Each structure stands twice: as C-alpha cells, then as structure tokens.
C-alpha cells in the first residue's frame, strides 16, 4: 500500500512554484474558506495538508477527478470540501466547517498538473469574538466580565481606573474569561471595554438616584442606544422584569405585571409605589457593538420627598437664575 507521504514524493514535476504564507482568520464554530489558486491544467492533483512541525495531517485530497479521502485525518472527517466546479479554473480553495481551536496552524495547499506543481501556504488563525460584556454594581465594587473569548482579551476602563483587580482564566477548551473589579464611587459613570484583535465590545454603567412617595407613579428612562437588538429591565441586578426588541416590548413577568404601567426602551413606568419596590432598577441595552447598562436607585419613602432629583431641580433653577441675572446685567 502506498502511504500518503509517498504519494507526495512520487509526484515528479517539471517546475515547482512555492509562494509565501497568507493569514486567514476563522471564527470558532463557523465555516471558513482557505484560499488557494493554481495554474489550471490537465490531471489536477490537490492535497491540503496541515503541518504541525513533523506530523503532517492529511486534510483533503483530490485526484483522478474526484475526492480521495481514504487517508484523511479523523479530525477533518465530514468537515472539508473543495469547490469542484471551480477546480478546472484553477481554484483549489478548501471549505472547512465547524472550525475548532485545534485547526489553528499552517496548511499547505499542494497542487500539480502535468506541467508542474505549486505549493501555497495558509496560516489559519481561530478567534472567538467578545459576545457579551457584563457590568454590575456589587456591594462597593463595580464588576466587569466577559467569557468565551479567543485569543487572549484585554480589558480597560474609561475613565482610567488605577485601582483595578483583574483576573484572566482559561477553560479546558482554551477559551478565556476575563473579570475586573474597581471600587465604586458615588454617581460614577464608567465604561468597560473588552477587546481582542478581532474586535471589541463595551458596557457602560450609569447610576442615578430617584426618591419617590408611597402610592405615586414614577418613570425612569434608559439610554437610547440605536440601533439596538434587545433590552432588559431588571430589578436588584438579577430579577428580570420585562424585555423588548425593536418590534416592541414583551409582556412583563407575572410578578411585575401588577407594578408596571408601561415599558419601553425609553421609559419604565411603575404605579402605586410601595416600600418593597425600593431597589436598583437596571436597564441593559444591546446593539451589535456594545452593551449599555444604566442603573437607578429608587427609594420609596413615606411622606414628603426630600429627593436628590428635587435638589437637582432647585440647583437647575439657581443656575437658570444666575444666567438670567447675567443677561440682565
Ligand atoms: C474559489 O471558489 C470559491 C467558491 O466560488 C470562492 O469563494 C473563492 O473565492 C474562490 N477562490 C479563489 C482563490 O479563486
Ligand atoms: C459523517 O457524515 C455521515 C453522514 O452524514 C455520518 O453518518 C457520519 O457519522 C459522519 N462522520 C463523522 C466523523 O462525523
Ligand atoms: C410587593 O408586595 C406585594 C404585596 O404587598 C406583592 O404582591 C408584590 O409581589 C411585591 N413586589 C415585589 C417586587 O417584591
Ligand atoms: C433590593 O435591593 C435593595 C438595595 O440593595 C434592598 O434594600 C431591597 O431589600 C432589595 N429588594 C428586594 C425585594 O430584594
């Protein structure tokens, strides 16, 4: 029986063309095309070989006008194909499905026709993009985290945080998780960005305080991130109240139906405020590129409002008066 390596050796040709490496980035789990073209001719032979140093693995072979997969490495079974209708035009590109991290590495595309042979190299690099960045207030820390990333991600805060703790871990599947915590300060707006060479996502945490009287109605509004793909209003960071898509809001969860008058991305209106509605309301909005998280602390009090928003109002009034007086002067 002729071994696969011997097949390569036996192929004697008139000229040999060797070209440099091309980098190809493939997303984990998706399909990907490894490009290769050759000078079209009769009796085309194509071998795709993965070359981890010494042990060459046969990825896909084609000769005698059909695929020859007897010697194909088990890892590539059912995952490779050539564009058969394009081979006569000199296209030896390989389609690889279900890309895995083990697929990373250097591949040789060997092709020959009667007149000569060609070697072309492709460096396959796998990436798992940052899908989701979570940001939340926990005790007196703000925590930002993201999972399932490859290659190693970087994380940074805006404004810059000098006192951050950062932890990078890797799962058995080699995917990275990153987590960073910073001390929280009053009414601090922070953005956390997680990035890899393949792209980045960020999440913003904004905090404000609302105080309201028992039995009244109140509305809180979320940032308007457009175009968005989904939003979720949550209570005390975990409990989902209601979510929506660009098509409109879904109905609130059973528990929250009795408290919600209306909900949308822009506005959440709560009725008949009672003490157990005191807590943190968070609005999370996703777009293709980023996640925005805005949280509100709602304090339901009995009697008169001694609220920061009122203080804010009176401050605004003062500033307004100040401007007026300036204009008058
Ligand atoms: C080969 O054909 C495929 C499918 O039509 C195409 O996507 C690819 O770009 C072609 N590659 C080359 C090198 O021509
Ligand atoms: C390849 O596909 C065939 C038919 O779809 C299936 O029976 C076989 O189990 C698959 N082999 C592997 C290794 O996935
Ligand atoms: C608040 O208390 C009422 C009963 O007084 C209860 O029906 C409701 O589920 C509670 N709401 C929350 C958010 O805990
Ligand atoms: C929600 O969180 C606030 C502040 O942390 C707490 O005072 C309140 O008891 C929590 N409410 C519920 C229903 O867990």
PDB file of C-alpha atoms in Angstrom, residues 14-178:
ATOM      1  CA  UNK A  14       8.693  19.855 -14.320  1.00  0.00           C
ATOM      2  CA  UNK A  15       8.563  23.103 -12.358  1.00  0.00           C
ATOM      3  CA  UNK A  16       7.828  23.988  -8.758  1.00  0.00           C
ATOM      4  CA  UNK A  17       6.331  27.226  -7.562  1.00  0.00           C
ATOM      5  CA  UNK A  18       6.337  27.997  -3.851  1.00  0.00           C
ATOM      6  CA  UNK A  19       4.550  31.033  -2.549  1.00  0.00           C
ATOM      7  CA  UNK A  20       4.542  32.698   0.871  1.00  0.00           C
ATOM      8  CA  UNK A  21       2.012  32.459   3.666  1.00  0.00           C
ATOM      9  CA  UNK A  22      -1.409  34.040   3.764  1.00  0.00           C
ATOM     10  CA  UNK A  23      -3.169  34.651   7.084  1.00  0.00           C
ATOM     11  CA  UNK A  24      -6.784  33.548   7.299  1.00  0.00           C
ATOM     12  CA  UNK A  25      -8.964  34.337  10.327  1.00  0.00           C
ATOM     13  CA  UNK A  26     -11.754  31.869  11.057  1.00  0.00           C
ATOM     14  CA  UNK A  27     -14.454  32.203  13.682  1.00  0.00           C
ATOM     15  CA  UNK A  28     -14.750  29.332  16.134  1.00  0.00           C
ATOM     16  CA  UNK A  29     -17.648  27.031  15.211  1.00  0.00           C
ATOM     17  CA  UNK A  30     -18.268  28.689  11.844  1.00  0.00           C
ATOM     18  CA  UNK A  31     -17.179  27.667   8.395  1.00  0.00           C
ATOM     19  CA  UNK A  32     -14.231  29.193   6.665  1.00  0.00           C
ATOM     20  CA  UNK A  33     -12.528  29.169   3.272  1.00  0.00           C
ATOM     21  CA  UNK A  34      -8.788  28.571   2.978  1.00  0.00           C
ATOM     22  CA  UNK A  35      -7.897  30.229  -0.315  1.00  0.00           C
ATOM     23  CA  UNK A  36      -5.640  28.609  -2.888  1.00  0.00           C
ATOM     24  CA  UNK A  37      -5.352  29.053  -6.603  1.00  0.00           C
ATOM     25  CA  UNK A  38      -3.146  27.303  -9.114  1.00  0.00           C
ATOM     26  CA  UNK A  39      -2.406  27.381 -12.789  1.00  0.00           C
ATOM     27  CA  UNK A  40      -5.229  25.351 -14.308  1.00  0.00           C
ATOM     28  CA  UNK A  41      -4.300  22.315 -16.391  1.00  0.00           C
ATOM     29  CA  UNK A  42      -4.897  18.649 -17.094  1.00  0.00           C
ATOM     30  CA  UNK A  43      -4.965  15.913 -14.459  1.00  0.00           C
ATOM     31  CA  UNK A  44      -5.114  18.223 -11.490  1.00  0.00           C
ATOM     32  CA  UNK A  45      -3.952  16.850  -8.158  1.00  0.00           C
ATOM     33  CA  UNK A  46      -4.727  18.744  -4.968  1.00  0.00           C
ATOM     34  CA  UNK A  47      -3.553  17.936  -1.454  1.00  0.00           C
ATOM     35  CA  UNK A  48      -4.353  20.029   1.584  1.00  0.00           C
ATOM     36  CA  UNK A  49      -2.037  19.172   4.466  1.00  0.00           C
ATOM     37  CA  UNK A  50      -1.885  20.530   7.986  1.00  0.00           C
ATOM     38  CA  UNK A  51       1.707  20.832   9.162  1.00  0.00           C
ATOM     39  CA  UNK A  52       2.199  20.866  12.890  1.00  0.00           C
ATOM     40  CA  UNK A  53       6.004  20.625  12.733  1.00  0.00           C
ATOM     41  CA  UNK A  54       6.651  16.962  11.950  1.00  0.00           C
ATOM     42  CA  UNK A  55       3.357  15.118  11.926  1.00  0.00           C
ATOM     43  CA  UNK A  56       1.628  16.093   8.756  1.00  0.00           C
ATOM     44  CA  UNK A  57      -2.103  15.523   8.689  1.00  0.00           C
ATOM     45  CA  UNK A  58      -3.997  14.961   5.501  1.00  0.00           C
ATOM     46  CA  UNK A  59      -6.875  17.375   5.368  1.00  0.00           C
ATOM     47  CA  UNK A  60      -8.285  16.774   1.895  1.00  0.00           C
ATOM     48  CA  UNK A  61      -7.067  15.244  -1.374  1.00  0.00           C
ATOM     49  CA  UNK A  62      -8.336  15.287  -4.914  1.00  0.00           C
ATOM     50  CA  UNK A  63      -7.033  13.408  -7.962  1.00  0.00           C
ATOM     51  CA  UNK A  64      -8.405  11.241 -10.797  1.00  0.00           C
ATOM     52  CA  UNK A  65     -11.149  13.832 -10.906  1.00  0.00           C
ATOM     53  CA  UNK A  66     -12.611  13.056  -7.506  1.00  0.00           C
ATOM     54  CA  UNK A  67     -12.103  13.496  -3.763  1.00  0.00           C
ATOM     55  CA  UNK A  68      -9.733  10.924  -2.251  1.00  0.00           C
ATOM     56  CA  UNK A  69     -10.428  10.778   1.446  1.00  0.00           C
ATOM     57  CA  UNK A  70      -9.198   7.311   2.481  1.00  0.00           C
ATOM     58  CA  UNK A  71      -6.183   8.781   4.268  1.00  0.00           C
ATOM     59  CA  UNK A  72      -7.977  11.818   5.647  1.00  0.00           C
ATOM     60  CA  UNK A  73      -7.167  12.604   9.269  1.00  0.00           C
ATOM     61  CA  UNK A  74     -10.135  11.719  11.522  1.00  0.00           C
ATOM     62  CA  UNK A  75     -10.440  15.272  12.827  1.00  0.00           C
ATOM     63  CA  UNK A  76     -11.339  16.552   9.366  1.00  0.00           C
ATOM     64  CA  UNK A  77     -13.970  13.898   8.529  1.00  0.00           C
ATOM     65  CA  UNK A  78     -17.108  15.460   7.059  1.00  0.00           C
ATOM     66  CA  UNK A  79     -15.724  18.943   7.530  1.00  0.00           C
ATOM     67  CA  UNK A  80     -13.917  19.668   4.282  1.00  0.00           C
ATOM     68  CA  UNK A  81     -14.887  20.259   0.684  1.00  0.00           C
ATOM     69  CA  UNK A  82     -13.430  21.703  -2.477  1.00  0.00           C
ATOM     70  CA  UNK A  83     -15.348  23.761  -5.000  1.00  0.00           C
ATOM     71  CA  UNK A  84     -15.464  21.032  -7.651  1.00  0.00           C
ATOM     72  CA  UNK A  85     -16.913  23.235 -10.362  1.00  0.00           C
ATOM     73  CA  UNK A  86     -14.020  25.672  -9.871  1.00  0.00           C
ATOM     74  CA  UNK A  87     -11.094  23.233  -9.978  1.00  0.00           C
ATOM     75  CA  UNK A  88     -10.833  23.333 -13.751  1.00  0.00           C
ATOM     76  CA  UNK A  89     -10.440  27.129 -13.394  1.00  0.00           C
ATOM     77  CA  UNK A  90      -7.510  26.720 -11.019  1.00  0.00           C
ATOM     78  CA  UNK A  91      -9.381  27.183  -7.754  1.00  0.00           C
ATOM     79  CA  UNK A  92      -8.214  24.763  -5.055  1.00  0.00           C
ATOM     80  CA  UNK A  93      -9.779  26.656  -2.132  1.00  0.00           C
ATOM     81  CA  UNK A  94     -10.885  24.492   0.763  1.00  0.00           C
ATOM     82  CA  UNK A  95     -14.051  24.967   2.737  1.00  0.00           C
ATOM     83  CA  UNK A  96     -13.736  23.916   6.372  1.00  0.00           C
ATOM     84  CA  UNK A  97     -16.830  23.716   8.574  1.00  0.00           C
ATOM     85  CA  UNK A  98     -17.212  23.731  12.361  1.00  0.00           C
ATOM     86  CA  UNK A  99     -13.843  25.413  12.935  1.00  0.00           C
ATOM     87  CA  UNK A 100     -12.115  24.290  16.159  1.00  0.00           C
ATOM     88  CA  UNK A 101      -9.172  25.762  18.062  1.00  0.00           C
ATOM     89  CA  UNK A 102      -7.123  22.670  17.113  1.00  0.00           C
ATOM     90  CA  UNK A 103      -7.451  23.739  13.489  1.00  0.00           C
ATOM     91  CA  UNK A 104      -5.076  26.636  14.107  1.00  0.00           C
ATOM     92  CA  UNK A 105      -1.812  26.313  12.293  1.00  0.00           C
ATOM     93  CA  UNK A 106      -0.049  26.226   8.972  1.00  0.00           C
ATOM     94  CA  UNK A 107      -1.575  24.478   5.997  1.00  0.00           C
ATOM     95  CA  UNK A 108      -0.040  23.614   2.682  1.00  0.00           C
ATOM     96  CA  UNK A 109      -2.061  23.621  -0.484  1.00  0.00           C
ATOM     97  CA  UNK A 110      -0.165  21.385  -2.884  1.00  0.00           C
ATOM     98  CA  UNK A 111      -1.343  21.310  -6.456  1.00  0.00           C
ATOM     99  CA  UNK A 112       0.051  19.779  -9.575  1.00  0.00           C
ATOM    100  CA  UNK A 113      -0.826  19.480 -13.200  1.00  0.00           C
ATOM    101  CA  UNK A 114       1.130  17.662 -15.895  1.00  0.00           C
ATOM    102  CA  UNK A 115       3.363  20.658 -16.468  1.00  0.00           C
ATOM    103  CA  UNK A 116       4.419  21.371 -12.913  1.00  0.00           C
ATOM    104  CA  UNK A 117       3.499  21.761  -9.278  1.00  0.00           C
ATOM    105  CA  UNK A 118       2.767  24.545  -6.822  1.00  0.00           C
ATOM    106  CA  UNK A 119       2.869  24.917  -3.081  1.00  0.00           C
ATOM    107  CA  UNK A 120       0.971  27.587  -1.255  1.00  0.00           C
ATOM    108  CA  UNK A 121       0.794  28.130   2.496  1.00  0.00           C
ATOM    109  CA  UNK A 122      -2.050  29.388   4.636  1.00  0.00           C
ATOM    110  CA  UNK A 123      -1.860  30.290   8.334  1.00  0.00           C
ATOM    111  CA  UNK A 124      -5.207  29.599   9.892  1.00  0.00           C
ATOM    112  CA  UNK A 125      -5.952  31.646  12.999  1.00  0.00           C
ATOM    113  CA  UNK A 126      -9.050  30.952  15.039  1.00  0.00           C
ATOM    114  CA  UNK A 127     -10.928  33.583  17.019  1.00  0.00           C
ATOM    115  CA  UNK A 128     -13.965  33.600  19.296  1.00  0.00           C
ATOM    116  CA  UNK A 129     -15.280  37.167  19.407  1.00  0.00           C
ATOM    117  CA  UNK A 130     -16.317  39.027  22.542  1.00  0.00           C
ATOM    118  CA  UNK A 131     -20.053  38.310  22.585  1.00  0.00           C
ATOM    119  CA  UNK A 132     -21.211  39.910  25.735  1.00  0.00           C
ATOM    120  CA  UNK A 133     -19.777  42.226  28.366  1.00  0.00           C
ATOM    121  CA  UNK A 134     -21.469  42.225  31.759  1.00  0.00           C
ATOM    122  CA  UNK A 135     -21.151  45.162  34.078  1.00  0.00           C
ATOM    123  CA  UNK A 136     -22.725  45.422  37.500  1.00  0.00           C
ATOM    124  CA  UNK A 137     -22.609  47.060  40.854  1.00  0.00           C
ATOM    125  CA  UNK A 138     -21.964  44.510  43.591  1.00  0.00           C
ATOM    126  CA  UNK A 139     -21.523  45.757  47.113  1.00  0.00           C
ATOM    127  CA  UNK A 140     -18.958  48.550  46.900  1.00  0.00           C
ATOM    128  CA  UNK A 141     -17.397  47.304  43.692  1.00  0.00           C
ATOM    129  CA  UNK A 142     -18.166  47.558  40.019  1.00  0.00           C
ATOM    130  CA  UNK A 143     -17.513  44.316  38.217  1.00  0.00           C
ATOM    131  CA  UNK A 144     -16.994  43.851  34.519  1.00  0.00           C
ATOM    132  CA  UNK A 145     -16.720  40.399  32.978  1.00  0.00           C
ATOM    133  CA  UNK A 146     -16.830  38.507  29.719  1.00  0.00           C
ATOM    134  CA  UNK A 147     -16.497  34.829  28.772  1.00  0.00           C
ATOM    135  CA  UNK A 148     -15.764  32.511  25.870  1.00  0.00           C
ATOM    136  CA  UNK A 149     -13.103  34.621  24.143  1.00  0.00           C
ATOM    137  CA  UNK A 150     -10.125  33.667  21.987  1.00  0.00           C
ATOM    138  CA  UNK A 151      -7.327  34.741  21.668  1.00  0.00           C
ATOM    139  CA  UNK A 152      -6.416  36.380  24.974  1.00  0.00           C
ATOM    140  CA  UNK A 153      -8.518  39.514  25.526  1.00  0.00           C
ATOM    141  CA  UNK A 154      -7.569  42.840  27.063  1.00  0.00           C
ATOM    142  CA  UNK A 155      -9.838  44.859  29.347  1.00  0.00           C
ATOM    143  CA  UNK A 156      -9.758  48.552  30.125  1.00  0.00           C
ATOM    144  CA  UNK A 157     -11.890  51.096  31.923  1.00  0.00           C
ATOM    145  CA  UNK A 158     -12.839  54.614  30.921  1.00  0.00           C
ATOM    146  CA  UNK A 159     -12.203  56.795  32.797  1.00  0.00           C
ATOM    147  CA  UNK A 160      -8.976  55.015  33.612  1.00  0.00           C
ATOM    148  CA  UNK A 161      -9.074  53.138  36.948  1.00  0.00           C
ATOM    149  CA  UNK A 162      -5.819  52.911  38.856  1.00  0.00           C
ATOM    150  CA  UNK A 163      -7.143  50.513  41.463  1.00  0.00           C
ATOM    151  CA  UNK A 164      -8.430  47.612  39.345  1.00  0.00           C
ATOM    152  CA  UNK A 165      -8.168  43.926  40.111  1.00  0.00           C
ATOM    153  CA  UNK A 166      -8.077  41.796  37.019  1.00  0.00           C
ATOM    154  CA  UNK A 167      -8.342  38.034  36.579  1.00  0.00           C
ATOM    155  CA  UNK A 168      -7.830  36.067  33.408  1.00  0.00           C
ATOM    156  CA  UNK A 169      -8.761  32.383  33.294  1.00  0.00           C
ATOM    157  CA  UNK A 170      -8.861  29.771  30.582  1.00  0.00           C
ATOM    158  CA  UNK A 171     -11.304  26.896  30.261  1.00  0.00           C
ATOM    159  CA  UNK A 172     -10.314  23.388  29.241  1.00  0.00           C
ATOM    160  CA  UNK A 173     -11.421  24.318  25.745  1.00  0.00           C
ATOM    161  CA  UNK A 174      -8.799  27.110  25.888  1.00  0.00           C
ATOM    162  CA  UNK A 175     -11.376  29.885  25.836  1.00  0.00           C
ATOM    163  CA  UNK A 176     -10.619  32.915  28.005  1.00  0.00           C
ATOM    164  CA  UNK A 177     -12.732  34.535  30.683  1.00  0.00           C
ATOM    165  CA  UNK A 178     -11.809  37.958  31.969  1.00  0.00           C
TER     166      UNK A 178
END
